[in-house]
Coordinates of C-alpha atoms and ligand atoms in Angstrom, one line a residue:
M1 CA -1.0 -7.2 -30.4
K2 CA 0.1 -9.7 -27.8
N3 CA 2.5 -7.2 -26.2
S4 CA -0.3 -4.7 -25.7
Y5 CA -1.4 -6.6 -22.7
S6 CA 2.1 -6.8 -21.2
N7 CA 0.9 -5.2 -17.9
I8 CA -1.8 -7.8 -17.3
F9 CA -0.6 -10.5 -14.9
T10 CA -1.9 -13.8 -13.6
F11 CA -1.9 -13.8 -9.8
N12 CA 0.9 -15.8 -8.0
K13 CA 3.2 -15.3 -5.1
K14 CA 5.7 -13.3 -7.2
I15 CA 3.0 -10.9 -8.4
L16 CA 1.6 -10.6 -4.8
S17 CA 4.9 -9.3 -3.5
K18 CA 5.4 -7.1 -6.6
T19 CA 1.9 -5.6 -6.0
I20 CA 2.5 -5.0 -2.3
K21 CA 5.7 -3.2 -3.1
S22 CA 4.1 -1.2 -5.7
L23 CA 1.2 -0.2 -3.5
K24 CA 3.6 0.8 -0.6
N25 CA 5.3 3.0 -3.1
G26 CA 2.1 4.9 -3.8
D27 CA 1.3 3.3 -7.2
V28 CA -2.2 2.6 -8.5
I29 CA -3.0 -0.9 -9.8
G30 CA -5.9 -2.6 -11.6
L31 CA -7.5 -5.3 -9.3
P32 CA -10.4 -7.7 -9.7
T33 CA -13.3 -7.7 -7.3
E34 CA -16.5 -9.8 -7.4
T35 CA -18.4 -6.7 -8.7
V36 CA -16.2 -4.9 -11.2
Y37 CA -12.5 -4.2 -11.6
G38 CA -11.1 -1.5 -9.4
L39 CA -8.2 1.0 -9.5
G40 CA -6.6 0.4 -6.1
G41 CA -4.2 2.6 -4.2
N42 CA -3.1 3.2 -0.5
A43 CA -6.1 5.0 1.1
Y44 CA -3.7 6.6 3.7
S45 CA -1.5 8.1 1.0
K46 CA -2.5 11.4 -0.5
K47 CA -0.1 10.7 -3.4
A48 CA -1.8 7.5 -4.3
V49 CA -5.3 8.9 -3.9
R50 CA -4.5 11.9 -6.1
K51 CA -3.2 9.5 -8.8
I52 CA -6.5 7.7 -8.8
F53 CA -8.5 10.9 -9.3
K54 CA -6.1 12.0 -12.1
L55 CA -6.2 8.7 -13.9
K56 CA -10.0 8.5 -13.8
R57 CA -10.5 12.2 -14.5
R58 CA -12.8 12.0 -11.6
P59 CA -14.3 15.2 -10.1
Q60 CA -12.8 15.9 -6.7
F61 CA -16.2 16.1 -5.0
N62 CA -16.9 12.4 -5.8
P63 CA -15.5 10.3 -2.8
L64 CA -13.9 6.9 -3.2
I65 CA -14.9 3.6 -1.5
I66 CA -12.3 2.4 1.0
H67 CA -11.7 -1.4 0.9
Y68 CA -10.7 -3.5 3.9
H69 CA -9.9 -7.1 4.7
N70 CA -12.1 -7.3 7.8
I71 CA -14.2 -5.4 10.3
K72 CA -11.3 -4.9 12.8
D73 CA -9.2 -3.1 10.2
A74 CA -12.2 -0.9 9.3
Q75 CA -12.9 0.0 12.9
K76 CA -9.7 2.0 12.9
D77 CA -11.3 4.5 10.5
V78 CA -15.0 4.5 11.0
V79 CA -17.6 4.4 13.8
T80 CA -19.6 1.2 13.4
N81 CA -23.2 0.6 14.6
K82 CA -25.7 -2.3 15.1
Y83 CA -27.1 -2.1 11.5
F84 CA -23.6 -2.3 10.1
E85 CA -22.6 -5.2 12.3
K86 CA -25.7 -7.2 11.3
L87 CA -25.2 -6.6 7.6
Y88 CA -21.5 -7.3 7.8
K89 CA -22.2 -10.7 9.4
L90 CA -24.8 -11.5 6.7
F91 CA -23.2 -10.2 3.5
C92 CA -19.4 -9.6 4.0
P93 CA -17.1 -10.1 2.3
G94 CA -19.5 -9.3 -0.5
P95 CA -21.0 -6.7 -2.9
I96 CA -22.2 -4.1 -0.4
T97 CA -20.7 -0.7 0.6
F98 CA -21.5 1.0 3.9
V99 CA -21.4 4.8 4.5
L100 CA -20.4 5.4 8.1
K101 CA -19.1 8.2 10.3
R102 CA -15.4 8.9 10.0
K103 CA -13.3 8.5 13.2
S104 CA -11.4 11.7 14.1
T105 CA -8.2 9.5 14.4
S106 CA -8.7 8.0 10.9
K107 CA -5.6 8.2 8.7
I108 CA -7.6 8.0 5.4
S109 CA -6.6 10.8 3.1
R110 CA -9.2 13.6 3.3
Y111 CA -8.9 13.8 -0.5
A112 CA -10.2 10.2 -0.9
C113 CA -13.4 11.2 1.0
A114 CA -13.9 14.5 -0.7
N115 CA -13.5 16.1 2.8
L116 CA -16.7 14.6 4.0
K117 CA -17.3 13.5 7.6
T118 CA -18.3 10.1 6.4
V119 CA -16.5 7.2 4.7
A120 CA -17.8 4.5 2.3
I121 CA -16.3 1.1 3.2
R122 CA -16.4 -2.3 1.5
F123 CA -15.1 -5.8 2.0
P124 CA -14.6 -7.3 -1.4
K125 CA -14.9 -11.0 -1.8
N126 CA -12.4 -11.7 -4.6
K127 CA -9.7 -14.0 -3.2
T128 CA -6.8 -12.2 -5.0
T129 CA -7.8 -8.8 -3.7
R130 CA -8.4 -10.2 -0.2
A131 CA -4.9 -11.7 -0.2
I132 CA -3.5 -8.3 -1.1
L133 CA -5.6 -6.6 1.6
K134 CA -4.4 -9.1 4.2
K135 CA -0.8 -8.3 3.5
T136 CA -1.0 -4.5 3.5
D137 CA -1.2 -2.4 6.7
F138 CA -3.4 0.1 4.9
P139 CA -6.8 -0.1 3.2
L140 CA -7.3 0.4 -0.5
A141 CA -9.1 3.4 -2.0
M142 CA -10.7 1.7 -5.0
P143 CA -13.1 3.2 -7.5
S144 CA -14.2 1.2 -10.6
A145 CA -11.3 1.0 -13.1
N146 CA -12.9 3.1 -15.8
K147 CA -12.7 6.8 -16.8
S148 CA -15.3 8.9 -15.1
S149 CA -18.8 8.4 -16.5
N150 CA -17.8 5.3 -18.6
V151 CA -19.0 1.7 -18.1
S152 CA -17.2 -0.2 -15.4
P153 CA -14.8 -3.0 -16.5
V154 CA -15.6 -6.7 -15.9
Y155 CA -12.5 -8.2 -17.6
S156 CA -8.9 -7.3 -17.1
K157 CA -8.7 -6.5 -20.8
D158 CA -11.5 -3.9 -20.2
V159 CA -9.2 -2.2 -17.7
F160 CA -6.4 -2.2 -20.3
D161 CA -8.8 -0.6 -22.8
E162 CA -9.5 2.2 -20.3
F163 CA -5.9 2.9 -19.1
S164 CA -3.5 1.0 -21.4
T165 CA 0.0 0.9 -20.0
K166 CA -0.6 3.9 -17.6
L167 CA -1.0 1.2 -14.9
K168 CA 2.1 -0.9 -14.2
I169 CA 0.1 -3.8 -13.0
I170 CA -3.4 -5.1 -13.9
I171 CA -4.2 -8.4 -12.1
N172 CA -6.3 -10.8 -14.2
G173 CA -9.1 -12.3 -12.1
G174 CA -11.3 -13.5 -15.0
K175 CA -14.8 -12.2 -15.4
C176 CA -16.3 -10.4 -12.4
K177 CA -19.1 -12.6 -11.2
V178 CA -21.6 -9.9 -10.0
G179 CA -20.8 -7.7 -13.0
I180 CA -22.2 -4.4 -11.6
E181 CA -21.1 -2.2 -8.8
S182 CA -21.9 -2.9 -5.1
T183 CA -25.1 -1.7 -3.3
V184 CA -24.2 1.5 -1.4
I185 CA -26.2 2.0 1.8
D186 CA -25.9 5.0 4.1
L187 CA -25.9 3.9 7.7
T188 CA -25.1 7.3 9.3
S189 CA -28.8 7.8 10.2
H190 CA -31.9 5.8 9.2
P191 CA -30.6 3.3 6.6
K192 CA -30.9 4.5 3.1
I193 CA -29.9 3.0 -0.3
L194 CA -27.8 5.4 -2.3
R195 CA -26.9 3.1 -5.1
P196 CA -28.9 -0.1 -5.8
G197 CA -27.0 -3.4 -6.4
I198 CA -27.7 -7.1 -6.4
I199 CA -28.2 -7.1 -2.6
D200 CA -31.5 -5.2 -2.9
K201 CA -33.6 -3.1 -0.6
K202 CA -36.1 -6.0 0.2
V203 CA -33.3 -8.3 1.2
I204 CA -31.8 -5.6 3.5
E205 CA -35.2 -4.8 5.0
N206 CA -35.8 -8.4 5.8
S207 CA -32.4 -8.7 7.4
L208 CA -32.7 -5.5 9.5
K209 CA -36.4 -6.0 10.1
I210 CA -37.1 -2.3 9.4
K211 CA -38.3 -0.3 6.4
I212 CA -35.5 1.5 4.7
L213 CA -35.4 4.3 2.3
A214 CA -34.4 4.4 -1.4
H215 CA -33.1 7.6 -2.7
K216 CA -35.6 9.9 -4.4
K217 CA -34.7 10.9 -7.9
K218 CA -35.2 14.6 -7.0
S219 CA -33.2 14.6 -3.8
K220 CA -29.9 16.4 -3.6
I221 CA -26.9 14.5 -4.7
L222 CA -25.7 12.4 -1.7
S223 CA -23.7 9.9 -3.7
P224 CA -22.2 11.2 -6.9
G225 CA -22.8 7.7 -8.5
M226 CA -26.3 9.1 -8.4
M227 CA -25.3 11.8 -10.9
K228 CA -27.6 11.5 -13.9
K229 CA -25.2 10.7 -16.6
H230 CA -23.0 7.7 -15.7
Y231 CA -22.2 4.2 -16.8
S232 CA -22.3 5.4 -20.4
P233 CA -21.2 3.1 -23.2
G234 CA -20.4 6.2 -25.3
I235 CA -23.3 5.8 -27.8
P236 CA -27.0 6.7 -27.3
V237 CA -29.0 4.3 -25.3
V238 CA -32.8 4.3 -25.5
L239 CA -35.1 2.4 -23.0
N240 CA -38.4 0.6 -23.0
Q241 CA -38.1 -0.3 -26.7
K242 CA -40.8 -2.7 -28.0
K243 CA -39.5 -3.0 -31.6
H244 CA -36.1 -3.3 -33.2
D245 CA -35.4 -0.3 -35.5
G246 CA -33.6 -2.6 -38.0
K247 CA -30.1 -1.2 -37.4
S248 CA -29.3 -0.6 -33.7
A249 CA -28.1 -3.2 -31.2
Y250 CA -31.1 -4.5 -29.3
I251 CA -30.8 -5.7 -25.7
Y252 CA -33.5 -7.8 -24.1
I253 CA -34.1 -10.6 -21.6
G254 CA -35.1 -14.2 -22.8
N255 CA -34.4 -16.2 -25.9
K256 CA -37.0 -14.9 -28.3
H257 CA -34.4 -13.6 -30.7
K258 CA -31.8 -16.2 -30.3
N259 CA -29.1 -16.3 -33.0
K260 CA -30.5 -13.2 -34.7
R261 CA -28.0 -10.5 -35.7
D262 CA -28.3 -7.2 -33.7
F263 CA -30.0 -9.0 -30.7
F264 CA -28.3 -9.4 -27.4
S265 CA -29.9 -11.3 -24.5
L266 CA -28.9 -10.4 -21.0
S267 CA -30.1 -13.8 -19.8
E268 CA -31.8 -16.4 -21.9
K269 CA -33.4 -18.0 -18.8
H270 CA -34.8 -14.7 -17.4
N271 CA -32.3 -14.8 -14.5
L272 CA -32.0 -11.2 -13.3
F273 CA -28.7 -11.8 -11.4
L274 CA -27.2 -13.1 -14.6
A275 CA -28.7 -10.3 -16.6
A276 CA -27.0 -7.7 -14.3
S277 CA -23.8 -9.6 -14.6
N278 CA -23.9 -9.5 -18.4
L279 CA -24.9 -5.8 -18.8
Y280 CA -21.5 -4.1 -19.0
K281 CA -20.0 -7.0 -20.8
I282 CA -22.6 -6.7 -23.5
F283 CA -22.4 -2.8 -23.6
R284 CA -18.7 -3.2 -24.4
I285 CA -19.2 -5.9 -27.1
I286 CA -21.8 -3.7 -28.8
K287 CA -19.5 -0.7 -28.8
K288 CA -16.6 -2.7 -30.2
K289 CA -18.9 -4.1 -33.0
G290 CA -19.3 -0.5 -34.1
Y291 CA -23.1 0.0 -33.5
K292 CA -24.2 3.6 -33.3
K293 CA -27.1 3.2 -30.9
I294 CA -28.5 0.7 -28.3
Q295 CA -32.2 -0.1 -27.8
I296 CA -33.2 -1.8 -24.6
S297 CA -36.5 -3.6 -24.0
K298 CA -38.4 -3.1 -20.8
I299 CA -36.6 -4.7 -17.8
P300 CA -38.6 -6.0 -14.8
N301 CA -38.2 -3.6 -11.9
Y302 CA -37.7 -5.9 -8.9
G303 CA -34.7 -7.7 -7.3
A304 CA -31.5 -7.2 -9.4
G305 CA -33.7 -5.6 -12.1
I306 CA -33.8 -2.4 -9.9
A307 CA -30.1 -2.1 -10.2
I308 CA -30.2 -2.9 -13.9
N309 CA -32.8 -0.2 -14.5
D310 CA -30.8 2.3 -12.4
R311 CA -27.6 1.7 -14.6
I312 CA -29.4 1.7 -17.9
S313 CA -31.4 4.8 -17.0
R314 CA -28.1 6.7 -16.3
A315 CA -26.5 5.2 -19.5
S316 CA -29.4 6.7 -21.4
K317 CA -28.6 10.2 -20.3
F318 CA -26.1 10.5 -23.2
Ligands
TXA1 O1 -18.5 -2.5 -6.5 C1 -17.9 -1.4 -6.2 O2 -18.3 -0.7 -5.3 C2 -16.7 -1.0 -7.0 C3 -15.5 -2.0 -6.7 C4 -14.3 -1.6 -7.4 O3 -15.4 -2.1 -5.3 N1 -16.3 0.4 -6.7 C5 -17.0 1.4 -7.1 O4 -16.5 2.6 -6.8 O5 -18.1 1.3 -7.7 P1 -16.9 4.0 -7.5 O6 -15.9 5.0 -7.0 O7 -17.0 3.8 -9.0 O8 -18.3 4.3 -6.8 C6 -18.3 4.7 -5.5 C7 -19.7 5.3 -5.1 C8 -19.9 6.6 -5.8 O9 -21.2 6.7 -6.2 C9 -19.6 7.6 -4.6 O10 -20.2 8.8 -4.8 C10 -20.1 6.8 -3.5 O11 -19.8 5.5 -3.7 N2 -19.5 7.2 -2.2 C11 -18.2 7.1 -1.8 N3 -18.0 7.7 -0.6 C12 -19.2 8.2 -0.2 C13 -19.7 8.8 1.0 N4 -18.9 9.1 2.0 N5 -21.0 9.2 1.0 C14 -21.8 8.8 0.0 N6 -21.5 8.2 -1.1 C15 -20.2 7.9 -1.2
MG2 MG1 -17.6 3.9 -10.9

């Protein structure tokens, strides 16, 4: 089995130059970020972007996030504003994505942005990916490295499980610390959260000193990550479960069921950041163990718990 991970590499200078060469050539590679692993390709290259959509089997109307090393690079492609500048200073590089107006001179492939007049941009914190972004003269279009509607990967081996050797390079960056995807905030008009993450609405409100909007469940799809079924572990997921049914995997927070078979704690110490960070990891463990169904207990709906509830609610639309 050792050979089956032959395309997973530890980052070093040699891999850095190999990766840069590969990206310049229009290839798509698996990269670690602080949130989840991504499938990165040259955002200015239609060829690379098309490859990403094909590999992920992603619908063309679902735009990609464009990743940059710094604000100056991003300003070549988007129109920035005061809210962006404030949040950039406070949280970047970090797990937050900004939707901004596209500049008419931008070279980003229209295909990457699903022909929209806006672009979602992000500045990932992971050192490896930042080193790569620093060395390229193009940003990276980078969705999570999973097939469309699956759970995002948090280990390099998860990326391999999704795409096997279809990727020439997967860079190992260990476990992604944040463990769920970035917060997506639309800043093209009054700020609005499109996808909750660990940087939550309250923290952003306090930073901007304004009230911001969270998307309404019934509103039209602004961000396809808002599609109902998403982040699915591939088996039924049921929420707000008070009692274990005796056979399913049971996910909860705390240590009440420590060392009991079928019970999986997201965080023994009730830490919601850790709970978010363990969610996808535990989904994949449960699936590999062969369980047929996942029960999840009620998860507190504040802070990082809002993002957890968003993901598990979509995972339950099986
Ligand atoms: O943490 C993350 O954001 C990860 C890592 C790899 O950076 N990336 C990620 O990408 O989650 P993806 O493609 O799985 O999710 C991108 C989300 C989707 O919900 C997409 O619809 C939304 O961002 N999005 C992209 N461009 C947009 C735009 N112009 N307007 C609104 N939503 C947009
Ligand atoms: Mg995704």
